Each structure stands twice: as C-alpha cells, then as structure tokens.
Short mmCIF file of C-alpha atoms and ligand atoms in Angstrom, two decimals:
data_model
loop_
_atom_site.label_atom_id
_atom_site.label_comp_id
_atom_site.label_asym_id
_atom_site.label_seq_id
_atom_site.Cartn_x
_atom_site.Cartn_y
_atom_site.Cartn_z
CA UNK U 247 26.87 -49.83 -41.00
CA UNK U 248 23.85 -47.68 -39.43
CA UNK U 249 24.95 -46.02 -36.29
CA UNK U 250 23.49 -47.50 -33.61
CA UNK U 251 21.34 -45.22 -31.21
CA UNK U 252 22.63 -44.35 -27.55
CA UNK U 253 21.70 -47.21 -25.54
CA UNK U 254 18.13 -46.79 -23.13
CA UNK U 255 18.54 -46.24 -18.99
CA UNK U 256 17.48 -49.50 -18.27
CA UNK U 257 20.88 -51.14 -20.75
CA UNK U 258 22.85 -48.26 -19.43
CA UNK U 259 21.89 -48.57 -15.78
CA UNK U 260 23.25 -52.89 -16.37
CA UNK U 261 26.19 -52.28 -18.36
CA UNK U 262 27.79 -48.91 -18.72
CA UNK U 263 31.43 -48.63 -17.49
CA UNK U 264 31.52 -52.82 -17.48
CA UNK U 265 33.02 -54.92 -19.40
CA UNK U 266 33.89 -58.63 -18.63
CA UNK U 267 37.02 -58.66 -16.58
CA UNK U 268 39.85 -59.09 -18.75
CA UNK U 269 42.05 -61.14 -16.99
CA UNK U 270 39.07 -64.16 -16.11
CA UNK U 271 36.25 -63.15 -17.83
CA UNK U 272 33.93 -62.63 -14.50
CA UNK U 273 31.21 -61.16 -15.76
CA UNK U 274 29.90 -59.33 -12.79
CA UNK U 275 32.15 -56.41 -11.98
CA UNK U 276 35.01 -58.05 -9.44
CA UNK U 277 35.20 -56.30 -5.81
CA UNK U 278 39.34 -55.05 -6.69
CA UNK U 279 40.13 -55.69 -2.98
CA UNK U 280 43.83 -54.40 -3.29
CA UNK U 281 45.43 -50.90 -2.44
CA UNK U 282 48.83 -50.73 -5.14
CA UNK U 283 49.21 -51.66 -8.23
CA UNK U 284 52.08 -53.29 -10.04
CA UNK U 285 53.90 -51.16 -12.63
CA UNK U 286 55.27 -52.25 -15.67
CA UNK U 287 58.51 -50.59 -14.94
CA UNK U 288 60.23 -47.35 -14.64
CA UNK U 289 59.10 -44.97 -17.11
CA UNK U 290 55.21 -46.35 -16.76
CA UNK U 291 55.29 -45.55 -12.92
CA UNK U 292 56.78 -41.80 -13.85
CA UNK U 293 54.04 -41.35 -16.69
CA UNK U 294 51.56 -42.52 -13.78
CA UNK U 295 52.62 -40.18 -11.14
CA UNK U 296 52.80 -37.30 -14.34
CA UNK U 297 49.16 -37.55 -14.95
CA UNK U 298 50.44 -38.46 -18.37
CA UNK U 299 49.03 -41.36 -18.59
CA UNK U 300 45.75 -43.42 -17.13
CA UNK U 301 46.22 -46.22 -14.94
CA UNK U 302 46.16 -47.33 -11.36
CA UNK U 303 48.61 -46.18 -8.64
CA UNK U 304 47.10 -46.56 -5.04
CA UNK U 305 43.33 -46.94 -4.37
CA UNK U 306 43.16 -43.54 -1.96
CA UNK U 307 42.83 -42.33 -5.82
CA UNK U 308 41.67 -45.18 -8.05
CA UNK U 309 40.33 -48.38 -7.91
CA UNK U 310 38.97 -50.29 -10.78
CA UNK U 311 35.71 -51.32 -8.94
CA UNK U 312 35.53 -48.01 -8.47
CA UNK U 313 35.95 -46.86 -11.80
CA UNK U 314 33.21 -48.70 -12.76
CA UNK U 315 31.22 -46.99 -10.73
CA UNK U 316 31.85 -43.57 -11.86
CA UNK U 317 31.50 -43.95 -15.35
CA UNK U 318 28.07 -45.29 -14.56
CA UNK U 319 26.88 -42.70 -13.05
CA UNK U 320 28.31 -40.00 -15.19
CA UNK U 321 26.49 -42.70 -18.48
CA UNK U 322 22.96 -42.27 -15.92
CA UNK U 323 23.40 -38.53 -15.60
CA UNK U 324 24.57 -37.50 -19.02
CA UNK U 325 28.06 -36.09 -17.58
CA UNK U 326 31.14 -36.56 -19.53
CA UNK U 327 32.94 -37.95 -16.23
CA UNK U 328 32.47 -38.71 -12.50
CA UNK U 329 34.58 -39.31 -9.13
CA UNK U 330 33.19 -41.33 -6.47
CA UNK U 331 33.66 -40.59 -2.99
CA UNK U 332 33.57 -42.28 0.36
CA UNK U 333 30.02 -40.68 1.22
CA UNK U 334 27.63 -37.64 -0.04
CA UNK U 335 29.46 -35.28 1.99
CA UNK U 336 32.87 -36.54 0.99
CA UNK U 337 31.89 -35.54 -2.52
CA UNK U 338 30.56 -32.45 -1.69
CA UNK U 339 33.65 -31.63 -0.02
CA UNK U 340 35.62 -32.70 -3.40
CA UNK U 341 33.49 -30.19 -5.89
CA UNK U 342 34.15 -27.28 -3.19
CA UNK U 343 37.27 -27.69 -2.35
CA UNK U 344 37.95 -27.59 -6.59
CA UNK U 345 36.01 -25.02 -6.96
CA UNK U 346 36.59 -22.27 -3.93
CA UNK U 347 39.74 -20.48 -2.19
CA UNK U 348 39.66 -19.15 1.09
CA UNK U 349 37.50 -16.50 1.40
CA UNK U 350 35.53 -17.20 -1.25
CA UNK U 351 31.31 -17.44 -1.30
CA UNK U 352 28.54 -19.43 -2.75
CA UNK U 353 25.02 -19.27 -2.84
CA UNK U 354 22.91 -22.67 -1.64
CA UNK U 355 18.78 -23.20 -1.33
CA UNK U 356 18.37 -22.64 2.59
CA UNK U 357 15.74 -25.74 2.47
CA UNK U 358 19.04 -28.63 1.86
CA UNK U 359 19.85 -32.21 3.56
CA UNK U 360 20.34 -31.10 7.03
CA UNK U 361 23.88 -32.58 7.28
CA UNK U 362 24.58 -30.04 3.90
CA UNK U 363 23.08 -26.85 5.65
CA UNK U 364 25.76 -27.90 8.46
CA UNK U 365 28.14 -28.68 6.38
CA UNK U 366 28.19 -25.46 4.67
CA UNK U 367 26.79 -23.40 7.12
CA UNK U 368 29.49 -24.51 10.37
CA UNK U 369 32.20 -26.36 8.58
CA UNK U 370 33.22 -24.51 5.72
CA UNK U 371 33.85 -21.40 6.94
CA UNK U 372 36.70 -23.15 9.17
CA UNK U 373 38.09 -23.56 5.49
CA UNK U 374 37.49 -19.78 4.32
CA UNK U 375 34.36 -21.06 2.04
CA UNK U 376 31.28 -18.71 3.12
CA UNK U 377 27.12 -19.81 1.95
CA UNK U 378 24.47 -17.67 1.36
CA UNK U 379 21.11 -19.21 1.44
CA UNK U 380 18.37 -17.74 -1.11
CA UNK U 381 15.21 -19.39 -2.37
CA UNK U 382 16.41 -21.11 -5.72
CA UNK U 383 12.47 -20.72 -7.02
CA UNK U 384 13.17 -16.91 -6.61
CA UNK U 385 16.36 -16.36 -9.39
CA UNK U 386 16.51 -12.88 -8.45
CA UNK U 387 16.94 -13.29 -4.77
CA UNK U 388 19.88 -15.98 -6.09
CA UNK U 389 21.27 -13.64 -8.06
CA UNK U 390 20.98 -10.75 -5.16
CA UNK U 391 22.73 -13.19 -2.94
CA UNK U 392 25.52 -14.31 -5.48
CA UNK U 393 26.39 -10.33 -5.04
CA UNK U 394 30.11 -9.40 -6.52
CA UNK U 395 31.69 -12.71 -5.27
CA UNK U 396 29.38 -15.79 -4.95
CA UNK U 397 31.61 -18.61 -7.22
CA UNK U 398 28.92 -21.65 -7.18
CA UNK U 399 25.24 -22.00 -7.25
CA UNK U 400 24.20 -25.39 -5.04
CA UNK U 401 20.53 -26.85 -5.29
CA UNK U 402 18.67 -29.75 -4.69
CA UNK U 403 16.63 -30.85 -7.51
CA UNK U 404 14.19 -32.41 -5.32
CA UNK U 405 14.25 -31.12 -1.35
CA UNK U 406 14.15 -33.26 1.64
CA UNK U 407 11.92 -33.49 3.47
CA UNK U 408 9.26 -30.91 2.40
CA UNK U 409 8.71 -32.70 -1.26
CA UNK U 410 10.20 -29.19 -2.94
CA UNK U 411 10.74 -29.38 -6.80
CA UNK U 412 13.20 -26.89 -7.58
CA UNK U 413 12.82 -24.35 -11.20
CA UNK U 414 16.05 -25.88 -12.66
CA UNK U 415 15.27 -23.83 -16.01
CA UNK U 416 15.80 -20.61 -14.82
CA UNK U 417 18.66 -20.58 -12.88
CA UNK U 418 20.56 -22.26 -15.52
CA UNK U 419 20.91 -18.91 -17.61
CA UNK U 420 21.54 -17.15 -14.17
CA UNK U 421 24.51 -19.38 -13.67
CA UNK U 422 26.17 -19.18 -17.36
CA UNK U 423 25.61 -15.10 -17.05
CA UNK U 424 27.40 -15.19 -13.82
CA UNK U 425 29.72 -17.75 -15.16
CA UNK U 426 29.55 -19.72 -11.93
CA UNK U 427 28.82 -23.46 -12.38
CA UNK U 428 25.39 -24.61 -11.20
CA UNK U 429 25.53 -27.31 -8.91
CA UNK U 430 22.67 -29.84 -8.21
CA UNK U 431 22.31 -32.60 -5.52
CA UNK U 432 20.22 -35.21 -7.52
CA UNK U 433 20.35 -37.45 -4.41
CA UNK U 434 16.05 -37.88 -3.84
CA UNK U 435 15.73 -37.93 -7.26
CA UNK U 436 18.02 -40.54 -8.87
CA UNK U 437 18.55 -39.88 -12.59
CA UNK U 438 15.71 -42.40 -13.33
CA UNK U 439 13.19 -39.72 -12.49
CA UNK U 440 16.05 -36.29 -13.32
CA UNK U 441 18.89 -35.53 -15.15
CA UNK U 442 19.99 -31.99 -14.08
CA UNK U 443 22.34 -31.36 -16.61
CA UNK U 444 19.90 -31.68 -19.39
CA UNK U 445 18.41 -28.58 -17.52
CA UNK U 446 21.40 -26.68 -17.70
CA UNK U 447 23.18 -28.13 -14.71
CA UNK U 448 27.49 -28.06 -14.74
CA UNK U 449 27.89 -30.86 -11.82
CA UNK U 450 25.78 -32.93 -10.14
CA UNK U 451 26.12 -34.41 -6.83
CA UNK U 452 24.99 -37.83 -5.56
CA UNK U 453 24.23 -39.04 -2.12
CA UNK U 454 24.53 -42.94 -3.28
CA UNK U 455 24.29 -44.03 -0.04
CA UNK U 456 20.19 -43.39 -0.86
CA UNK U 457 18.26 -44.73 -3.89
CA UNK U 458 21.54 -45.41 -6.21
CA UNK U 459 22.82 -48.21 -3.66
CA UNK U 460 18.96 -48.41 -2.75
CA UNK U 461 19.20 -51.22 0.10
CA UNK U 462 20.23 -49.01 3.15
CA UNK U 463 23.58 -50.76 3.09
CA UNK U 464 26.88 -48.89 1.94
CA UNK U 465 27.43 -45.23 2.52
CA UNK U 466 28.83 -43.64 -1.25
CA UNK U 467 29.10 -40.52 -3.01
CA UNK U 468 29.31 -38.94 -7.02
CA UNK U 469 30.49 -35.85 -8.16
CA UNK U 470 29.07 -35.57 -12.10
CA UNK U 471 30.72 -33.35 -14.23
CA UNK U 472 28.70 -32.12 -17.68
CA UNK U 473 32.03 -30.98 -18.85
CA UNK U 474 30.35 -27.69 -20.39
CA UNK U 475 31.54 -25.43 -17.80
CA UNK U 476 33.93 -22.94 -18.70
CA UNK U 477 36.91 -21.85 -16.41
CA UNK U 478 38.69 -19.46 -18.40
CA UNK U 479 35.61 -16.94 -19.20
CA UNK U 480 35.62 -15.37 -15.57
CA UNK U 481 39.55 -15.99 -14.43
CA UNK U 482 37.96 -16.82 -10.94
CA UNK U 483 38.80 -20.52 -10.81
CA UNK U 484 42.48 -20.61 -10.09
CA UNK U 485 42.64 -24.45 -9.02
CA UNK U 486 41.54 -24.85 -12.88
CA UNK U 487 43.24 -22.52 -14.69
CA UNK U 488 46.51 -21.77 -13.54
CA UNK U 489 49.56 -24.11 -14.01
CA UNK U 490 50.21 -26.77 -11.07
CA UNK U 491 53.70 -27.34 -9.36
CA UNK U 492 52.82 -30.22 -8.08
CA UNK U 493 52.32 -31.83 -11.82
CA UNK U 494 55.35 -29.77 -13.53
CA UNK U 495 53.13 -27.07 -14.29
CA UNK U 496 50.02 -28.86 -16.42
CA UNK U 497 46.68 -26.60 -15.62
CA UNK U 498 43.81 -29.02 -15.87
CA UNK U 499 41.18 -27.12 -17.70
CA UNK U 500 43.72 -27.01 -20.32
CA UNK U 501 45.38 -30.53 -20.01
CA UNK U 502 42.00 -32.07 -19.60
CA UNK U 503 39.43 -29.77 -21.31
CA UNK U 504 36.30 -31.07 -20.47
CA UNK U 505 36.84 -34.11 -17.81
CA UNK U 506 39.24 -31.19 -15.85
CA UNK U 507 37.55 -30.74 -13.28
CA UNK U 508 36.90 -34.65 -12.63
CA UNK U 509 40.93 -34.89 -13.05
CA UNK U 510 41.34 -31.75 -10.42
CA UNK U 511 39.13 -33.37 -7.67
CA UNK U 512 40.92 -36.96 -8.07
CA UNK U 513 44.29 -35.74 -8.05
CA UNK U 514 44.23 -33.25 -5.32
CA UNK U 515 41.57 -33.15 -3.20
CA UNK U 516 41.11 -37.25 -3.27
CA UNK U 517 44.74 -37.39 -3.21
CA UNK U 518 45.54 -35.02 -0.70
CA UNK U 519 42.40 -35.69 1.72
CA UNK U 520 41.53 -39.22 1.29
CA UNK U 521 37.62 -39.84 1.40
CA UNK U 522 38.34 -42.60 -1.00
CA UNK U 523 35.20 -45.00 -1.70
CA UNK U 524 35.85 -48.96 -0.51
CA UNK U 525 35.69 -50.85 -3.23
CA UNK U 526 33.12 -53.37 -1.57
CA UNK U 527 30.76 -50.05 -1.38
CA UNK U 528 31.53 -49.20 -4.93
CA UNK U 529 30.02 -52.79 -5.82
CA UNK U 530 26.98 -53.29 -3.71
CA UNK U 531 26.56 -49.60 -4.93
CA UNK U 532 26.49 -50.85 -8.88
CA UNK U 533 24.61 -54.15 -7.59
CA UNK U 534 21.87 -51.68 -6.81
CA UNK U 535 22.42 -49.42 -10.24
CA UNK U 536 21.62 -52.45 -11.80
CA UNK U 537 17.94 -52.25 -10.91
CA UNK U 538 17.55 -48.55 -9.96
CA UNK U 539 14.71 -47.93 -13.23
CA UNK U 540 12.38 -50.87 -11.56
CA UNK U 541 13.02 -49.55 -8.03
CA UNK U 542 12.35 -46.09 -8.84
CA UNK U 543 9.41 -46.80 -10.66
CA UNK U 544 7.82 -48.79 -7.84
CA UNK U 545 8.88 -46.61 -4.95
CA UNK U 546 6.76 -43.55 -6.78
CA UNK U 547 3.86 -45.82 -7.44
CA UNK U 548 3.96 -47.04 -3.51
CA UNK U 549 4.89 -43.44 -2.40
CA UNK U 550 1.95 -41.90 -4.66
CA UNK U 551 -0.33 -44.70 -2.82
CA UNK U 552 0.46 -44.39 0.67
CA UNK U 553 0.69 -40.47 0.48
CA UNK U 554 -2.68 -40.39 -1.46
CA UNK U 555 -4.48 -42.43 1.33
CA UNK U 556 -3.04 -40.35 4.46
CA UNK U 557 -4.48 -37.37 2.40
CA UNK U 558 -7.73 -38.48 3.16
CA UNK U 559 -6.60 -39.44 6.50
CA UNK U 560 -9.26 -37.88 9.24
CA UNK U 561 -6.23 -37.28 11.62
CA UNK U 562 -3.65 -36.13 9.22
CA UNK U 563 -3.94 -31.99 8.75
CA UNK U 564 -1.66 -31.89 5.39
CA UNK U 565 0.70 -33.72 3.12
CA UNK U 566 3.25 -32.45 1.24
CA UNK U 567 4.20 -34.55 -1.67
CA UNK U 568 4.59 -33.35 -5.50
CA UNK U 569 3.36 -35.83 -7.09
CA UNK U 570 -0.51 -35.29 -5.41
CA UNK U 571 -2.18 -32.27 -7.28
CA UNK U 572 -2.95 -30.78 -4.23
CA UNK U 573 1.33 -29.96 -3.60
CA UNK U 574 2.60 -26.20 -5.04
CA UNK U 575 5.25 -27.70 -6.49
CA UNK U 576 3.28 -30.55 -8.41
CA UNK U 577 3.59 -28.28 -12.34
CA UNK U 578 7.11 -28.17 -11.26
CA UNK U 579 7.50 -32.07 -10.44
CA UNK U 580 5.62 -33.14 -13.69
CA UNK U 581 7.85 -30.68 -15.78
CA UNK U 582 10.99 -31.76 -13.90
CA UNK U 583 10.11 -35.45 -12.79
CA UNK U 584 7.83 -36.45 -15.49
CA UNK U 585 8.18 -40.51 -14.15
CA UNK U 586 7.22 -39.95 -10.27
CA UNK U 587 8.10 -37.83 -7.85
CA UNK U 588 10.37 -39.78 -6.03
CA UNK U 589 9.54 -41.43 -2.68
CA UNK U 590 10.55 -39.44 0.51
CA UNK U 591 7.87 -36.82 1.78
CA UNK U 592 6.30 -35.19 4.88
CA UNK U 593 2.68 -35.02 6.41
CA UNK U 594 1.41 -33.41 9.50
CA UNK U 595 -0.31 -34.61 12.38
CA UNK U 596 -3.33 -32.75 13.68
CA UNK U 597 -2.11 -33.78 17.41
CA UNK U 598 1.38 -32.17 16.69
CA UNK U 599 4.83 -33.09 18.77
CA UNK U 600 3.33 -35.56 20.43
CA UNK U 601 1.37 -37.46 17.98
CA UNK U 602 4.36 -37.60 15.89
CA UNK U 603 6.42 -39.30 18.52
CA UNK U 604 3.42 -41.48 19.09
CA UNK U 605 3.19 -42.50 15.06
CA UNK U 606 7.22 -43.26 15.42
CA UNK U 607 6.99 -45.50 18.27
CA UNK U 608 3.60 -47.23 17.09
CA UNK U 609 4.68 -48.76 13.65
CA UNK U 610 5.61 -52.26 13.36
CA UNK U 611 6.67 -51.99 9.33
CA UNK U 612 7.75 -49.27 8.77
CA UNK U 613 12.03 -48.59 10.53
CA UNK U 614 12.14 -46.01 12.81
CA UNK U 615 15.28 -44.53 11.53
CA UNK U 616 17.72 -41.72 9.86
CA UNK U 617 18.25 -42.61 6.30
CA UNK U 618 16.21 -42.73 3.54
CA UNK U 619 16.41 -44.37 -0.19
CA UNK U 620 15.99 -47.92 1.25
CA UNK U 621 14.44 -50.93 0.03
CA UNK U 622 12.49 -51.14 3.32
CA UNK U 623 10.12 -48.29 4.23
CA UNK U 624 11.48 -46.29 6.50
CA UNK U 625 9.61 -42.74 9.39
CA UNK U 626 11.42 -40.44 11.38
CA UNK U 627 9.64 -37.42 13.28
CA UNK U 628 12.28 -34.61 12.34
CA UNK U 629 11.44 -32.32 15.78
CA UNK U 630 12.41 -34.92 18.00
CA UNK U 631 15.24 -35.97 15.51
CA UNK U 632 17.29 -34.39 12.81
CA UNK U 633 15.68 -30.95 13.62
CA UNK U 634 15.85 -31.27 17.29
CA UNK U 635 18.74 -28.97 17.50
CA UNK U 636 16.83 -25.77 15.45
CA UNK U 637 14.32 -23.22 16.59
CA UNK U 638 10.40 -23.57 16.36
CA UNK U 639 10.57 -21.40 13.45
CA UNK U 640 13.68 -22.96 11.79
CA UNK U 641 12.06 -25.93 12.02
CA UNK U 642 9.04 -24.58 10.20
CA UNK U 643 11.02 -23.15 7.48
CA UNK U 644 12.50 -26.33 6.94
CA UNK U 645 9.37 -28.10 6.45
CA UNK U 646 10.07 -29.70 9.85
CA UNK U 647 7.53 -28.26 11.84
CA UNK U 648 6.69 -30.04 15.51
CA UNK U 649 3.91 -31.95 14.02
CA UNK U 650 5.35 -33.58 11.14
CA UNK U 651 6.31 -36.88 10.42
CA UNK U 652 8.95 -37.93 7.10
CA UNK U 653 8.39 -41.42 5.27
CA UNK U 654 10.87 -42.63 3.11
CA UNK U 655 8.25 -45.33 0.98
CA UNK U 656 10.03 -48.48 -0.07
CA UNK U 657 9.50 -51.75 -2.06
CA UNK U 658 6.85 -53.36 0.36
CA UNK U 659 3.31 -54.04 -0.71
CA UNK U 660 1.99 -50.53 -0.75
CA UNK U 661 -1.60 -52.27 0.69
CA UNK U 662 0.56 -53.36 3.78
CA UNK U 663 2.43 -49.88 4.57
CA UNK U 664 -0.93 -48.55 4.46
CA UNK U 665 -2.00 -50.77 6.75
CA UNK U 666 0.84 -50.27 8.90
CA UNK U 667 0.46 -46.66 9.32
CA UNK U 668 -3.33 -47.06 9.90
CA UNK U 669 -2.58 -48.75 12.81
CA UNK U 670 -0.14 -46.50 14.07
CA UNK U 671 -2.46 -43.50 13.89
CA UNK U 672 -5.18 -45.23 15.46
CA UNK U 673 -2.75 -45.92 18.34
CA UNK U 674 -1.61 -42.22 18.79
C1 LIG F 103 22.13 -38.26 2.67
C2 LIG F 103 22.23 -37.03 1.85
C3 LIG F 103 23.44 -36.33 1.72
C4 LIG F 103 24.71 -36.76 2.43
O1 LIG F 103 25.11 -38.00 1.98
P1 LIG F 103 25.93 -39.08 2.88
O2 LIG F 103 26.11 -40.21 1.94
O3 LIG F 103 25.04 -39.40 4.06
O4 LIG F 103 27.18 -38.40 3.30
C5 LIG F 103 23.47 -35.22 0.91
N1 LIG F 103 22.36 -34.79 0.26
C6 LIG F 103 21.17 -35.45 0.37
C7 LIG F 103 19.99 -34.93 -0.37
C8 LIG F 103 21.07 -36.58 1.16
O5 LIG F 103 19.89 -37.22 1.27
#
C-alpha cells in the first residue's frame, strides 16, 4: 500500500479528532452533557486516578466533547497535543501556571490583548509570576529583558488592534539558546492564515472564543503544545522535571515525553483550579472549526476591501492594516500570513475623540461592541472603551490613540459594510 499523504486543512479542519460515536453511530460529534464517568471496576478507577491509564474520570478534567476539540486544534496547529480551557485567559493561566514558580519572570510584547497586558501585568504578580514587556521585532531588546531569569517568551503572532505582524523567525533561535519555550497567541490569526510552530514556536495559545468558534457565541480557550520543547536542558522547569507526590512520584516530561506538558496542565492546574471548558462550548466551538478555511478566507477578502476603501477615505487620516502595502508590517504579513492578513484592524479619524464616538454611535451594520472574530462585523472606539482606563500616551503606544476606531470585518457583503461605514462618516 502507498502511504497516504497527511490530510489538507480543509479535511483536517471537518474531521480530525472525530470519529462516529461508537456507541450510536451519530456522526456529528455528541454534546457529552455528563460530569462522571462509570468505571469498569476497581483496578480501572485506580489506573485512572494513577495517570496510568487514559480515560474519563470527572469533566473538571476531561470530557469527550471536549477531547475532540483539542485534538483538533493541536491537528490545525501542527502540535502533538492540546488542552482546552474555559476561555483565552483560562488557558493562559494553564501554560503559566506549568511553566513558572513564584518569583519567577517572563518576557511578553508590550502591544498584547488588553485583558493579557492585565492579566500579566496586575494579576500575576499576586501569584509570584513577574512580565517584562520588550518589542518582540527587536530580539535583542527580548533577549536584554529575558536578563538571568526570564523562563517564557509570550507573543502575539498577529497584534490587536494595531494590525502588528510579529518576526516569528528570529526569536525562535533566541528562545532554544535561552532554552525558554516560545509562546505564541495565534488568536487573530487562526491557523488557516499561521501556524507558529512551524516558525519555531513550543506552545501556542488560542482565544477560541474569536475566529475558531467564529459566531460571537461561546467563550473557549487552547493551549497547543509542539512537543519539541525540552525541560531537562536548563533544570529550570521543576513542575516538569521533578518527580510528583501527588502521582507516586511519576515526573511528566519523563512519563509523558513529548505530550508532558499537555498531561501537567490537565492534571494539575485543570484539576486543581477548574476553568474546565462546557462541553456545549466545546461543540459550537468545533461546529465553527468545521468551516474556519472558508471563513477565514472571506473575512481577509472583506477586511482587505473595506480597509482598502477607508484608505482613500477623505476623512480618514491613516489605516493600519498588513495586508495594504502601505502598513510596515505588510513584508512581515506576506512572509508570515501568506493567505490574508486576518480581519481585525484600526484607522484614524481626522476629527479625533470625538469623531470616533460619533462613527460608533452612527452605524446601523456594523455591532457596536467588545469582541471580535464574529460572523457579524463588528467597531469599537478603544479611547472611550477598552483603553479608557490608560494614559494619552499609553494609549498611543498601544495603537489606541484618541482618534482611532477598531473593526473586526465579518461575513457580510463587503459592498454593504462599505456602505455602512460611509454613512457613518458622513454623519460624524
Ligand atoms: C480575546 C483574546 C484573549 C482572551 O480570550 P478570552 O476567550 O476572552 O478569555 C486573548 N488573546 C487575544 C489575542 C484575544 O483576542
């Protein structure tokens, strides 16, 4: 027999981790709507709790819906294994919380998700965990930053909501001299348009609440492991590395070689903190995997539309969007994003503050609204919003400035959102 070759996105996006359900034969993934799980007897319900053998205890850890849904993702992203999590931030908190002990440091891109600068920058150092922010397009000033202790290098592949392609190449070889992993929120991207770990990346992080679920309606997160890290060659990863009481004494990197760290983050931070994903989430999330290559492909072509007409737009001042020649970071999207630059970006206003809050209030398509990665298309003015809390200049840094305005471009006729916001700036 001739080996078959690895299936394409689109077969993989339908089908990987499914299979029809064995006890009916329902070919669409069943919603597993139960918390326990039955065991055969004695000795199978030890092996469970041992980690010695795979199967389903109590859905705070797995779920078969669930399931599903990880080994999806980690099929779309190249990983060798995945653990879903109630939301984007839930996952986030499972990689740290793997990978750091108090006191410990990482280094992130200072231009994140707001709720992740937050996150890292007020939460975590309740916990001990400390963030640096550096440029990730400047390696050295990552590397300066890392200094003696930094354990974990966190990007986003592509930045919200300045349209920022990152220089995945680069820091890759930064990370493996360092031997920290290098961590990549692939949320704006989706890995139709970018799969980090083909660029060196050791985990990826999804936000599926955006363009995986794609219909604005089921919060979800992914944590993607490549399963090429390796957490012996510094002796800095402890949680990996060193023998567990709680599972008479097995150390995961060794137990579990290269799905350890997926193993690690299920059975003690899952277990022991609970952001479990709902196994009604983890299906309308996979409903929307199911069509994520035609959705991606026709929010870029909208997106590149709508953000090409505003550019000529006589009271727009600037849009920033890789995938129009005139953005710094369009090389870096058609090296990194080859298939469109994805579909959430900013422009300015030439009124400012005001005629951002005026745009907001005047459209009648478009959702004024926090979220992005929705069918529908979907504005926000960041100033009076998201970034109301930060400084003039924070803001700018952010690529929030007073006068502009974020669009999250969805599935509607691209001649209509055009439309739409030509009305709206008329109004302001
Ligand atoms: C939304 C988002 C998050 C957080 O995800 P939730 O699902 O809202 O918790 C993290 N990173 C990026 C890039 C996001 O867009």
């Amino acid at each position: 027999m001739t080996e078959r070759p690895k299936p394409g996105f689109e077969t993989r996006a339908i089908h990987a981790g499914a299979r029809p359900d064995a006890a009916t034969g329902a070919r669409s993934t069943p919603i597993y709507q139960t918390t326990s799980y039955v065991f055969d007897d004695a000795d199978h319900a030890a092996s469970l709790f041992n980690l010695q053998s795979f199967g389903y205890i109590y859905s705070r850890i797995t779920n078969p819906t669930v399931a599903v849904l990880e080994e999806r993702v980690a099929s779309l992203e190249g990983g060798r294994a995945a653990i879903a999590a109630a939301s984007g931030h839930a996952a986030q908190f499972l990689a740290f919380f793997t990978l750091l002990e108090p006191g410990d440091s990482f280094v992130a891109a200072p231009n994140l998700y707001g709720g992740s600068v937050t996150q890292f920058a007020k939460s975590f150092p309740k916990l001990g965990w400390h963030c640096r922010f550096a440029d990730p397009n400047d390696v050295e000033a990552v590397d300066r930053a890392l200094g003696a202790d930094g354990k974990a290098i966190f990007v986003e592949s592509l930045a919200n909501p300045g349209g920022v392609v990152v220089d995945l190449e680069p820091l890759a070889p930064l990370a493996r001299a360092r031997r920290v992993p290098l961590i990549v929120d692939n949320t704006l991207a989706s890995p139709y348009l970018c799969n980090p770990i083909d660029w060196g990346a050791d985990i990826v992080i999804h936000s599926a609440t955006k363009f995986l679920g794609g219909h604005g309606n089921a919060l979800a997160g992914v944590v993607v492991e490549s399963g090429r890290f390796d957490w012996f060659a510094s002796g800095r990863f402890p949680a990996m590395t060193q023998p567990d009481p709680a599972y008479h004494g097995l150390t995961f990197a060794e137990t579990f070689g290269d799905f350890g760290f997926t193993m690690r983050a299920r059975a003690v931070a899952l277990r022991d903190f609970g952001p479990a994903l709902a196994p009604m989430n983890a299906f309308l999330v996979l409903q929307g995997i199911e069509t994520l290559p035609l959705r991606m492909a026709r929010h870029c072509e909208n997106a590149l539309a709508v953000a090409s007409h505003l550019e000529r737009h006589p009271k727009v001042a600037w849009v920033s969007y890789a995938g129009l020649p005139s953005s710094r970071y369009h090389a870096l999207a058609r090296k990194y994003l080859p298939k469109g630059a994805g579909a959430v970006f900013t422009f300015g206003l030439k009124g400012g503050f005001d005629a951002g809050v005026s745009v907001v209030e005047a459209v009648e398509l478009f959702s004024h609204l926090a979220n992005v990665g929705d069918t529908r298309s979907l504005i926000i003015h960041p100033a009076s919003t998201t970034h109301r809390q930060l400084t003039d200049e924070q803001r700018t840094a952010a690529g929030a400035g007073n006068d502009a305005v974020r669009l999250s471009i969805g599935l509607e006729t691209a001649a209509d959102l055009i439309a739409d916001l030509d009305q709206a700036l008329a109004r302001g």
